[in-house]
Amino acid sequence: MPRTELPASLVRLLKAARKLAIDAECRAAILLAEIAYEFEEVKKLLKGIPLIVASHLPEVQEAVVEDGLTLVPLNEEPQTRQIQLSQSLLEAIADDLVQTGDRIIAVYAGFERENLDTLSLINLSEHLARLTTRDLQRLETQVPLQTLRKVVDLAVEVGREGREGKKVGTLFVVGNHRKVLEMSHEGIHDPFRGYPRKEKMITSPRVRESMKEIAQIDGAFVISSDGCVMGAGRMLDAPAEELTLSKGLGSRHWAAAAISKATNAIAIAVSESTGTVRLFQGGVVVLRIEPMLQAMKWHDVDTEPPGE
């Protein structure tokens, strides 16, 4: 397939990326690509720094595979570069390409859509706390990894973006949906009721957008192991007995812990105050993801300590 030669500006950027990666002892470099470059040339410029290429475009994915490089395929184009980068990191860790605690250098288009112009040095221990391949593989014994990734990605987006400029907290319960439905009741009229199963799959961009909107309302989403939204706005009735949670976690996290213990489902709670995503299994937190920063905006920022 036709390839695009590396522009001079990208050559300079990759040389700078290599120097920074060496100085910071980075484990790897992640390139977010929307153009089918001569990726062998990219690899040569990085000179020994392991290269991971992430893209949602089939033609770019094909070029990476043809060049024999490591590919992280993204299922679709996300809304912002930061979301795309976060998605890439999650997939890279799940595939055991990098580990929690590693530093990586990211190369991506920060200002112009197809012009790679930005470097970021990322410490995974700061942005993806406790996220490990072993955790994900252990969770897969209850919920298929493909479904879990979709729900986790959605939870991270909700935690980072909120909705219409407002912070949003919500709760997803994945797997063993029949028992979860038995141990919950409607808090609102279920907006997913009556739709065919094929129109309620979390793989659908339309469904995910609807879920982001509904997330502003109290209650939990109940999702089957194959990714079908079986209910929304559900009030969870599992008893919060013999549970131990960190100080400061609110009722949403207690409900997540309780339902995960009572049903063996995976509960994913999004903190409204911090955007932190916590996964619960068997009544305890088994995975925690801290939100990465929003895409750059010009405005004043007020900060506050974590409240949940």
Short mmCIF file of C-alpha atoms in Angstrom, two decimals:
data_model
loop_
_atom_site.label_atom_id
_atom_site.label_comp_id
_atom_site.label_asym_id
_atom_site.label_seq_id
_atom_site.Cartn_x
_atom_site.Cartn_y
_atom_site.Cartn_z
CA MET A 1 0.00 0.00 0.00
CA PRO A 2 1.20 3.61 -0.60
CA ARG A 3 3.17 5.22 2.22
CA THR A 4 3.85 8.80 3.24
CA GLU A 5 7.43 9.88 3.70
CA LEU A 6 8.33 11.42 7.03
CA PRO A 7 8.25 15.23 6.90
CA ALA A 8 11.33 17.06 8.18
CA SER A 9 9.42 18.35 11.20
CA LEU A 10 8.52 14.79 12.24
CA VAL A 11 12.11 13.62 11.80
CA ARG A 12 13.25 16.35 14.19
CA LEU A 13 10.46 15.47 16.63
CA LEU A 14 11.38 11.79 16.64
CA LYS A 15 15.03 12.59 17.28
CA ALA A 16 13.96 14.74 20.23
CA ALA A 17 11.67 11.93 21.40
CA ARG A 18 14.58 9.47 21.40
CA LYS A 19 16.79 11.82 23.42
CA LEU A 20 14.02 12.46 25.96
CA ALA A 21 13.19 8.74 26.17
CA ILE A 22 16.83 7.90 26.91
CA ASP A 23 17.20 10.68 29.48
CA ALA A 24 13.97 9.65 31.24
CA GLU A 25 14.66 5.89 30.94
CA CYS A 26 11.41 5.26 29.09
CA ARG A 27 10.22 1.71 28.51
CA ALA A 28 8.74 2.48 25.08
CA ALA A 29 7.45 5.10 22.67
CA ILE A 30 3.80 5.23 21.62
CA LEU A 31 2.97 6.86 18.29
CA LEU A 32 -0.65 7.86 17.64
CA ALA A 33 -0.91 7.73 13.86
CA GLU A 34 -3.54 8.76 11.34
CA ILE A 35 -1.23 8.51 8.33
CA ALA A 36 0.42 5.38 6.89
CA TYR A 37 4.02 6.53 7.28
CA GLU A 38 7.16 4.58 6.50
CA PHE A 39 7.10 3.13 10.00
CA GLU A 40 10.43 1.36 9.50
CA GLU A 41 11.97 4.83 9.21
CA VAL A 42 10.27 5.85 12.44
CA LYS A 43 11.78 2.82 14.15
CA LYS A 44 15.24 3.66 12.84
CA LEU A 45 15.01 7.24 14.13
CA LEU A 46 14.09 5.98 17.60
CA LYS A 47 17.18 3.71 17.53
CA GLY A 48 16.46 1.03 20.09
CA ILE A 49 13.48 2.59 21.87
CA PRO A 50 10.67 0.02 21.52
CA LEU A 51 7.97 1.47 19.26
CA ILE A 52 4.21 0.94 19.68
CA VAL A 53 1.89 2.39 17.04
CA ALA A 54 -1.77 3.03 17.90
CA SER A 55 -4.44 3.87 15.34
CA HIS A 56 -8.14 3.48 14.62
CA LEU A 57 -7.63 3.60 10.84
CA PRO A 58 -7.49 0.25 8.96
CA GLU A 59 -4.97 1.50 6.39
CA VAL A 60 -2.58 2.62 9.12
CA GLN A 61 -3.04 -0.63 11.04
CA GLU A 62 -2.27 -2.57 7.86
CA ALA A 63 0.91 -0.55 7.29
CA VAL A 64 2.12 -1.19 10.83
CA VAL A 65 1.56 -4.92 10.49
CA GLU A 66 3.31 -4.95 7.09
CA ASP A 67 6.35 -3.32 8.67
CA GLY A 68 6.38 -5.92 11.44
CA LEU A 69 5.92 -3.38 14.25
CA THR A 70 3.83 -3.56 17.40
CA LEU A 71 0.25 -2.40 16.83
CA VAL A 72 -2.37 -1.27 19.34
CA PRO A 73 -5.61 -1.14 17.33
CA LEU A 74 -8.19 1.36 18.53
CA ASN A 75 -11.78 0.42 17.83
CA GLU A 76 -12.92 3.87 16.81
CA GLU A 77 -11.90 7.49 16.72
CA PRO A 78 -12.34 8.99 20.19
CA GLN A 79 -13.39 12.56 20.85
CA THR A 80 -10.04 13.99 21.97
CA ARG A 81 -6.36 13.18 21.68
CA GLN A 82 -6.18 12.66 25.45
CA ILE A 83 -8.91 10.02 25.27
CA GLN A 84 -7.11 8.35 22.38
CA LEU A 85 -3.85 8.35 24.33
CA SER A 86 -5.54 6.98 27.44
CA GLN A 87 -7.17 4.24 25.36
CA SER A 88 -3.81 3.37 23.83
CA LEU A 89 -2.18 3.06 27.25
CA LEU A 90 -4.96 0.82 28.55
CA GLU A 91 -4.65 -1.48 25.56
CA ALA A 92 -0.85 -1.52 25.74
CA ILE A 93 -0.92 -2.52 29.40
CA ALA A 94 -3.61 -5.14 28.80
CA ASP A 95 -1.44 -6.64 26.05
CA ASP A 96 1.59 -6.67 28.39
CA LEU A 97 3.53 -4.24 26.18
CA VAL A 98 4.16 -1.86 29.08
CA GLN A 99 3.63 -2.13 32.83
CA THR A 100 2.32 0.04 35.61
CA GLY A 101 5.28 2.07 36.89
CA ASP A 102 6.89 2.44 33.46
CA ARG A 103 7.63 5.76 31.81
CA ILE A 104 6.69 6.10 28.15
CA ILE A 105 7.12 8.83 25.56
CA ALA A 106 4.06 9.61 23.44
CA VAL A 107 4.17 11.22 20.00
CA TYR A 108 0.88 12.58 18.67
CA ALA A 109 -0.91 15.43 16.91
CA GLY A 110 -1.69 18.00 19.56
CA PHE A 111 -2.72 20.95 17.44
CA GLU A 112 -3.20 19.98 13.81
CA ARG A 113 -5.12 16.79 13.15
CA GLU A 114 -2.64 15.04 10.87
CA ASN A 115 0.59 16.78 11.88
CA LEU A 116 2.51 14.93 14.60
CA ASP A 117 3.80 17.85 16.63
CA THR A 118 3.66 16.96 20.34
CA LEU A 119 5.70 14.91 22.81
CA SER A 120 4.43 13.83 26.23
CA LEU A 121 6.43 12.06 28.93
CA ILE A 122 3.98 9.90 30.87
CA ASN A 123 4.53 8.06 34.13
CA LEU A 124 2.03 5.20 34.12
CA SER A 125 2.15 4.83 37.90
CA GLU A 126 0.62 8.31 38.16
CA HIS A 127 -2.09 7.94 35.53
CA LEU A 128 -3.02 4.26 35.67
CA ALA A 129 -2.60 3.31 39.32
CA ARG A 130 -2.73 -0.43 39.99
CA LEU A 131 -3.73 -1.27 36.44
CA THR A 132 -1.87 -4.46 35.50
CA THR A 133 -2.26 -7.25 32.99
CA ARG A 134 -2.62 -9.71 35.84
CA ASP A 135 -5.57 -7.74 37.24
CA LEU A 136 -7.31 -7.66 33.88
CA GLN A 137 -6.73 -11.35 33.25
CA ARG A 138 -8.09 -12.20 36.68
CA LEU A 139 -11.17 -10.12 36.06
CA GLU A 140 -11.68 -11.89 32.74
CA THR A 141 -12.58 -15.05 34.64
CA GLN A 142 -15.89 -13.33 35.48
CA VAL A 143 -16.41 -11.00 32.51
CA PRO A 144 -14.89 -11.32 29.02
CA LEU A 145 -11.98 -8.95 28.65
CA GLN A 146 -13.43 -7.39 25.49
CA THR A 147 -16.62 -6.37 27.31
CA LEU A 148 -14.74 -5.18 30.36
CA ARG A 149 -12.45 -2.97 28.27
CA LYS A 150 -15.46 -1.32 26.61
CA VAL A 151 -17.10 -0.54 29.94
CA VAL A 152 -13.84 0.65 31.53
CA ASP A 153 -13.15 2.93 28.57
CA LEU A 154 -16.65 4.40 28.88
CA ALA A 155 -16.23 4.87 32.64
CA VAL A 156 -12.90 6.66 32.12
CA GLU A 157 -14.50 8.97 29.55
CA VAL A 158 -17.36 9.82 31.91
CA GLY A 159 -14.93 10.48 34.75
CA ARG A 160 -12.72 12.71 32.65
CA GLU A 161 -15.26 14.56 30.55
CA GLY A 162 -18.39 14.73 32.68
CA ARG A 163 -21.35 15.97 30.69
CA GLU A 164 -21.98 19.46 29.35
CA GLY A 165 -19.21 20.88 31.51
CA LYS A 166 -20.45 19.28 34.73
CA LYS A 167 -18.75 16.53 36.71
CA VAL A 168 -20.58 13.22 36.64
CA GLY A 169 -20.37 10.16 38.86
CA THR A 170 -22.00 6.89 37.94
CA LEU A 171 -21.93 3.13 38.41
CA PHE A 172 -21.75 0.18 35.99
CA VAL A 173 -22.36 -3.45 36.99
CA VAL A 174 -21.11 -6.01 34.46
CA GLY A 175 -21.85 -9.73 34.37
CA ASN A 176 -24.35 -12.02 36.14
CA HIS A 177 -27.04 -9.54 35.11
CA ARG A 178 -30.01 -11.69 36.10
CA LYS A 179 -28.93 -11.80 39.73
CA VAL A 180 -28.02 -8.10 39.67
CA LEU A 181 -31.48 -7.24 38.36
CA GLU A 182 -33.02 -9.38 41.11
CA MET A 183 -31.05 -7.44 43.72
CA SER A 184 -32.01 -4.00 42.38
CA HIS A 185 -35.07 -1.98 41.50
CA GLU A 186 -35.98 0.81 39.11
CA GLY A 187 -35.10 4.31 40.23
CA ILE A 188 -36.34 5.85 36.99
CA HIS A 189 -38.29 4.60 34.01
CA ASP A 190 -35.70 2.48 32.21
CA PRO A 191 -34.83 4.25 28.92
CA PHE A 192 -33.44 0.99 27.46
CA ARG A 193 -36.57 -1.06 28.07
CA GLY A 194 -38.36 -2.28 24.97
CA TYR A 195 -35.44 -1.99 22.56
CA PRO A 196 -34.15 -5.04 20.69
CA ARG A 197 -31.00 -6.56 22.13
CA LYS A 198 -28.95 -5.60 19.07
CA GLU A 199 -29.78 -1.93 19.71
CA LYS A 200 -28.52 -2.05 23.32
CA MET A 201 -24.95 -3.26 22.78
CA ILE A 202 -22.19 -1.19 24.37
CA THR A 203 -20.13 -1.59 21.20
CA SER A 204 -22.50 0.88 19.53
CA PRO A 205 -21.31 4.53 19.62
CA ARG A 206 -24.95 5.61 19.82
CA VAL A 207 -25.55 3.47 22.90
CA ARG A 208 -22.43 4.81 24.62
CA GLU A 209 -23.49 8.40 23.95
CA SER A 210 -26.91 7.65 25.41
CA MET A 211 -25.26 6.11 28.47
CA LYS A 212 -23.15 9.24 28.99
CA GLU A 213 -26.33 11.31 28.97
CA ILE A 214 -28.19 8.97 31.34
CA ALA A 215 -25.16 8.83 33.66
CA GLN A 216 -26.22 12.23 35.02
CA ILE A 217 -29.18 10.49 36.68
CA ASP A 218 -28.80 8.50 39.90
CA GLY A 219 -28.66 4.75 39.60
CA ALA A 220 -26.58 1.99 38.05
CA PHE A 221 -26.24 0.55 34.57
CA VAL A 222 -26.61 -3.23 34.46
CA ILE A 223 -24.65 -4.81 31.59
CA SER A 224 -24.55 -8.45 30.53
CA SER A 225 -21.28 -10.31 30.00
CA ASP A 226 -21.59 -9.91 26.24
CA GLY A 227 -22.04 -6.13 26.52
CA CYS A 228 -25.81 -5.65 26.31
CA VAL A 229 -27.29 -2.88 28.51
CA MET A 230 -29.97 -4.70 30.48
CA GLY A 231 -31.03 -1.77 32.65
CA ALA A 232 -30.26 1.82 33.60
CA GLY A 233 -31.08 3.98 36.60
CA ARG A 234 -31.23 0.89 38.84
CA MET A 235 -31.11 1.26 42.62
CA LEU A 236 -28.95 -1.51 44.09
CA ASP A 237 -30.34 -3.44 47.07
CA ALA A 238 -27.39 -5.65 48.02
CA PRO A 239 -26.63 -5.45 51.76
CA ALA A 240 -23.45 -3.59 52.68
CA GLU A 241 -22.35 -6.14 55.28
CA GLU A 242 -18.81 -7.14 56.22
CA LEU A 243 -17.30 -4.63 53.82
CA THR A 244 -14.19 -2.54 54.41
CA LEU A 245 -13.57 0.50 52.19
CA SER A 246 -11.11 3.36 52.32
CA LYS A 247 -12.15 6.39 54.31
CA GLY A 248 -13.90 9.02 52.22
CA LEU A 249 -15.58 6.73 49.70
CA GLY A 250 -19.27 7.54 49.37
CA SER A 251 -22.51 5.62 48.96
CA ARG A 252 -21.90 4.85 45.29
CA HIS A 253 -18.71 2.96 46.17
CA TRP A 254 -20.38 1.11 49.04
CA ALA A 255 -23.16 0.05 46.66
CA ALA A 256 -20.54 -1.10 44.12
CA ALA A 257 -18.70 -3.12 46.75
CA ALA A 258 -21.91 -4.69 48.04
CA ILE A 259 -23.31 -5.75 44.66
CA SER A 260 -19.95 -7.17 43.53
CA LYS A 261 -19.77 -9.27 46.68
CA ALA A 262 -23.37 -10.49 46.51
CA THR A 263 -23.44 -11.37 42.82
CA ASN A 264 -19.83 -11.95 41.69
CA ALA A 265 -20.37 -9.28 39.05
CA ILE A 266 -17.82 -6.58 38.34
CA ALA A 267 -18.88 -3.15 39.59
CA ILE A 268 -17.24 -0.04 38.15
CA ALA A 269 -17.74 3.19 40.09
CA VAL A 270 -16.88 6.64 38.75
CA SER A 271 -16.17 9.28 41.40
CA GLU A 272 -18.01 12.53 40.72
CA SER A 273 -15.51 14.69 42.60
CA THR A 274 -12.27 13.32 41.13
CA GLY A 275 -13.17 11.27 38.05
CA THR A 276 -11.32 8.28 39.51
CA VAL A 277 -12.60 4.91 38.26
CA ARG A 278 -12.59 1.96 40.67
CA LEU A 279 -13.35 -1.65 39.81
CA PHE A 280 -14.84 -3.84 42.52
CA GLN A 281 -14.81 -7.62 42.66
CA GLY A 282 -15.89 -9.68 45.62
CA GLY A 283 -16.54 -6.56 47.68
CA VAL A 284 -13.08 -4.99 47.33
CA VAL A 285 -11.33 -2.58 45.00
CA VAL A 286 -9.19 -4.61 42.60
CA LEU A 287 -8.28 -1.90 40.10
CA ARG A 288 -8.13 1.88 40.15
CA ILE A 289 -7.65 4.29 37.25
CA GLU A 290 -6.86 7.93 37.83
CA PRO A 291 -8.08 10.34 35.15
CA MET A 292 -5.60 11.90 32.76
CA LEU A 293 -5.91 15.60 32.11
CA GLN A 294 -8.46 17.07 29.74
CA ALA A 295 -7.37 18.34 26.37
CA MET A 296 -5.77 21.79 26.72
CA LYS A 297 -8.25 24.65 27.15
CA TRP A 298 -7.85 28.32 27.95
CA HIS A 299 -9.63 28.92 31.23
CA ASP A 300 -8.97 29.39 34.92
CA VAL A 301 -8.76 26.18 36.89
CA ASP A 302 -9.84 25.68 40.49
CA THR A 303 -8.38 22.63 42.18
CA GLU A 304 -9.53 20.71 45.19
CA PRO A 305 -8.27 17.63 47.03
CA PRO A 306 -9.87 14.26 46.29
CA GLY A 307 -13.19 13.90 48.10
CA GLU A 308 -14.09 10.36 47.14
#
